[in-house]
mmCIF file of C-alpha atoms in Angstrom:
data_model
loop_
_atom_site.group_PDB
_atom_site.id
_atom_site.type_symbol
_atom_site.label_atom_id
_atom_site.label_comp_id
_atom_site.label_asym_id
_atom_site.label_seq_id
_atom_site.Cartn_x
_atom_site.Cartn_y
_atom_site.Cartn_z
ATOM 1 C CA MET T 10 0.000 0.000 0.000
ATOM 2 C CA LYS T 11 2.831 2.375 0.854
ATOM 3 C CA LYS T 12 4.392 1.748 -2.560
ATOM 4 C CA LEU T 13 1.088 2.522 -4.301
ATOM 5 C CA LEU T 14 0.707 5.779 -2.371
ATOM 6 C CA LEU T 15 4.293 6.700 -3.221
ATOM 7 C CA VAL T 16 3.674 6.076 -6.944
ATOM 8 C CA ILE T 17 0.480 8.156 -6.846
ATOM 9 C CA ALA T 18 2.255 10.947 -4.977
ATOM 10 C CA LEU T 19 4.979 10.976 -7.634
ATOM 11 C CA LEU T 20 2.623 10.876 -10.631
ATOM 12 C CA VAL T 21 -0.028 13.391 -9.554
ATOM 13 C CA PRO T 22 2.205 16.458 -10.043
ATOM 14 C CA PHE T 23 3.015 15.331 -13.589
ATOM 15 C CA ALA T 24 -0.666 14.821 -14.387
ATOM 16 C CA LEU T 25 -1.498 18.281 -13.052
ATOM 17 C CA HIS T 26 1.136 19.865 -15.309
ATOM 18 C CA ALA T 27 0.005 18.375 -18.602
ATOM 19 C CA SER T 28 1.308 20.027 -21.739
ATOM 20 C CA PRO T 29 -0.830 22.925 -22.927
ATOM 21 C CA ASP T 30 -2.747 22.702 -26.190
ATOM 22 C CA LYS T 31 -0.319 24.658 -28.385
ATOM 23 C CA GLU T 32 -2.690 24.926 -31.351
ATOM 24 C CA LYS T 33 -5.376 26.418 -29.131
ATOM 25 C CA LEU T 34 -2.865 28.867 -27.650
ATOM 26 C CA LYS T 35 -1.616 29.865 -31.116
ATOM 27 C CA LYS T 36 -5.177 30.693 -32.171
ATOM 28 C CA GLU T 37 -5.675 32.629 -28.943
ATOM 29 C CA LEU T 38 -2.475 34.611 -29.515
ATOM 30 C CA ALA T 39 -3.289 35.344 -33.171
ATOM 31 C CA ALA T 40 -6.725 36.594 -32.062
ATOM 32 C CA MET T 41 -5.024 38.774 -29.432
ATOM 33 C CA GLU T 42 -2.873 40.401 -32.140
ATOM 34 C CA ASP T 43 -6.002 41.035 -34.242
ATOM 35 C CA ALA T 44 -7.758 42.591 -31.236
ATOM 36 C CA PHE T 45 -4.692 44.763 -30.610
ATOM 37 C CA CYS T 46 -4.781 46.101 -34.191
ATOM 38 C CA ALA T 47 -8.572 46.580 -34.092
ATOM 39 C CA MET T 48 -8.334 48.626 -30.891
ATOM 40 C CA ALA T 49 -5.625 50.778 -32.501
ATOM 41 C CA GLN T 50 -8.007 51.549 -35.382
ATOM 42 C CA GLN T 51 -11.011 52.225 -33.177
ATOM 43 C CA GLN T 52 -9.503 53.945 -30.134
ATOM 44 C CA GLY T 53 -6.076 55.144 -31.246
ATOM 45 C CA LEU T 54 -2.527 53.879 -31.071
ATOM 46 C CA LEU T 55 -1.722 55.114 -27.574
ATOM 47 C CA THR T 56 -4.814 53.483 -26.064
ATOM 48 C CA ALA T 57 -4.143 50.145 -27.781
ATOM 49 C CA PHE T 58 -0.411 50.036 -27.071
ATOM 50 C CA SER T 59 -1.052 50.963 -23.429
ATOM 51 C CA HIS T 60 -3.909 48.482 -22.971
ATOM 52 C CA PHE T 61 -2.074 45.422 -24.345
ATOM 53 C CA ALA T 62 1.322 46.185 -22.744
ATOM 54 C CA ALA T 63 2.662 44.116 -19.875
ATOM 55 C CA PRO T 64 3.915 46.082 -16.872
ATOM 56 C CA ASP T 65 7.471 45.005 -17.761
ATOM 57 C CA VAL T 66 7.176 45.833 -21.487
ATOM 58 C CA ALA T 67 10.475 46.720 -23.183
ATOM 59 C CA PHE T 68 11.370 48.369 -26.464
ATOM 60 C CA ILE T 69 14.537 48.349 -28.517
ATOM 61 C CA ASP T 70 15.736 51.894 -28.941
ATOM 62 C CA THR T 71 18.837 53.463 -30.424
ATOM 63 C CA GLU T 72 19.317 55.804 -27.479
ATOM 64 C CA PRO T 73 21.252 54.372 -24.532
ATOM 65 C CA ARG T 74 18.525 54.754 -21.936
ATOM 66 C CA LYS T 75 16.123 52.622 -20.059
ATOM 67 C CA PHE T 76 13.107 52.011 -22.288
ATOM 68 C CA ARG T 77 10.773 49.850 -20.208
ATOM 69 C CA GLY T 78 7.333 50.002 -18.664
ATOM 70 C CA LEU T 79 4.156 51.914 -19.390
ATOM 71 C CA ASP T 80 5.957 55.273 -19.348
ATOM 72 C CA ALA T 81 8.064 53.950 -22.217
ATOM 73 C CA VAL T 82 4.858 53.087 -24.118
ATOM 74 C CA ARG T 83 3.586 56.633 -23.722
ATOM 75 C CA GLU T 84 6.944 58.101 -24.738
ATOM 76 C CA ARG T 85 7.418 55.787 -27.716
ATOM 77 C CA ILE T 86 3.890 56.082 -29.105
ATOM 78 C CA GLY T 87 3.198 59.686 -28.109
ATOM 79 C CA PRO T 88 -0.180 61.356 -28.453
ATOM 80 C CA ASP T 89 -2.409 60.263 -31.315
ATOM 81 C CA GLN T 90 -1.959 62.430 -34.410
ATOM 82 C CA PRO T 91 -4.752 63.251 -36.871
ATOM 83 C CA GLY T 92 -4.513 61.227 -40.063
ATOM 84 C CA VAL T 93 -2.000 58.698 -38.709
ATOM 85 C CA LYS T 94 -3.006 55.064 -39.168
ATOM 86 C CA LEU T 95 -1.071 51.915 -38.360
ATOM 87 C CA THR T 96 -2.408 48.528 -39.388
ATOM 88 C CA TRP T 97 -0.820 45.112 -39.125
ATOM 89 C CA ALA T 98 -1.592 41.428 -39.423
ATOM 90 C CA ALA T 99 0.308 38.411 -38.182
ATOM 91 C CA SER T 100 1.506 35.947 -40.781
ATOM 92 C CA PHE T 101 3.062 33.543 -38.255
ATOM 93 C CA THR T 102 2.331 32.722 -34.618
ATOM 94 C CA ASP T 103 4.034 30.344 -32.214
ATOM 95 C CA VAL T 104 4.032 29.641 -28.471
ATOM 96 C CA SER T 105 6.506 28.051 -26.093
ATOM 97 C CA ASP T 106 6.019 24.428 -25.117
ATOM 98 C CA ASP T 107 4.901 25.452 -21.634
ATOM 99 C CA GLY T 108 2.431 28.027 -22.996
ATOM 100 C CA THR T 109 3.890 31.007 -21.135
ATOM 101 C CA LEU T 110 5.474 32.921 -24.049
ATOM 102 C CA GLY T 111 4.462 33.445 -27.634
ATOM 103 C CA TYR T 112 5.121 35.650 -30.601
ATOM 104 C CA ASN T 113 3.554 36.930 -33.790
ATOM 105 C CA TYR T 114 5.258 38.429 -36.780
ATOM 106 C CA GLY T 115 3.906 39.810 -39.997
ATOM 107 C CA ARG T 116 3.474 42.920 -42.096
ATOM 108 C CA TYR T 117 2.510 46.408 -41.014
ATOM 109 C CA GLU T 118 1.531 49.530 -42.915
ATOM 110 C CA SER T 119 1.680 53.106 -41.663
ATOM 111 C CA ARG T 120 -0.081 56.063 -43.261
ATOM 112 C CA HIS T 121 0.283 59.707 -42.376
ATOM 113 C CA PRO T 122 -0.099 63.056 -44.099
ATOM 114 C CA GLY T 123 3.077 64.544 -45.523
ATOM 115 C CA ALA T 124 4.074 68.207 -45.329
ATOM 116 C CA ASP T 125 2.603 68.729 -48.802
ATOM 117 C CA GLY T 126 -0.712 67.166 -47.746
ATOM 118 C CA LYS T 127 -0.146 63.969 -49.730
ATOM 119 C CA GLU T 128 -0.450 60.726 -47.833
ATOM 120 C CA ILE T 129 2.823 58.922 -47.082
ATOM 121 C CA VAL T 130 2.526 55.145 -46.966
ATOM 122 C CA ARG T 131 5.262 52.957 -45.547
ATOM 123 C CA GLY T 132 5.395 49.294 -44.720
ATOM 124 C CA GLY T 133 7.578 46.762 -43.008
ATOM 125 C CA TRP T 134 7.707 43.781 -40.695
ATOM 126 C CA PHE T 135 6.711 43.652 -37.032
ATOM 127 C CA LEU T 136 7.455 41.256 -34.197
ATOM 128 C CA THR T 137 5.372 41.133 -31.026
ATOM 129 C CA ILE T 138 6.472 38.955 -28.103
ATOM 130 C CA TRP T 139 3.658 38.056 -25.701
ATOM 131 C CA LYS T 140 3.813 36.720 -22.136
ATOM 132 C CA ARG T 141 1.053 34.955 -20.225
ATOM 133 C CA GLN T 142 0.228 37.036 -17.150
ATOM 134 C CA PRO T 143 -0.638 35.646 -13.692
ATOM 135 C CA ASP T 144 -4.349 36.279 -14.389
ATOM 136 C CA GLY T 145 -4.149 34.151 -17.585
ATOM 137 C CA SER T 146 -4.278 37.077 -20.027
ATOM 138 C CA TRP T 147 -1.682 37.728 -22.723
ATOM 139 C CA ARG T 148 0.226 41.024 -22.704
ATOM 140 C CA TYR T 149 3.051 42.023 -25.008
ATOM 141 C CA VAL T 150 6.495 42.362 -23.430
ATOM 142 C CA MET T 151 8.275 43.533 -26.571
ATOM 143 C CA ASP T 152 7.156 45.047 -29.834
ATOM 144 C CA ASN T 153 9.406 46.048 -32.681
ATOM 145 C CA GLY T 154 9.148 46.900 -36.344
ATOM 146 C CA ALA T 155 11.595 46.954 -39.222
ATOM 147 C CA PRO T 156 10.655 49.238 -42.115
ATOM 148 C CA ASP T 157 11.053 48.079 -45.680
ATOM 149 C CA ARG T 158 14.177 49.439 -47.272
ATOM 150 C CA PRO T 159 13.568 52.269 -49.702
ATOM 151 C CA PRO T 160 14.401 51.483 -53.313
ATOM 152 C CA ALA T 161 18.015 52.131 -54.253
ATOM 153 C CA PRO T 162 18.619 55.277 -56.277
ATOM 154 C CA PRO T 163 19.027 54.673 -60.016
ATOM 155 C CA GLN T 164 22.546 53.933 -61.210
ATOM 156 C CA LYS T 165 24.141 56.524 -63.467
#
């Protein structure tokens, strides 16, 4: 009997920590990215980037300073500007085996009015890294974009 209880005591923790359903989590994370973009369109960039940010969010920046937390979101995004639109869609999503981290990458497009009044359109790639929070929600811990390279000037 003691041996049976010992076996049960050893196996129960493993049964309680079964592997998460990665396909389900990938769908959940892709939907989170879509909701993030939709909120940006409906309520503005600053609201969306603030809402979906984790408290320990970090950004890559060229200036040698601390660029973390919700203050960094406000500084990086700044106030919403009239005529500025940013849209994006994930083309790939993955999650860690334990279901605590995930990422999406895909294309983005930004539009804003130029000095001459004509709309400037730029595109590129984005990467969003998401972390499962203690309450079970997903919040991004890092977001970065890489603009497309402009065409090379014509050769003479």
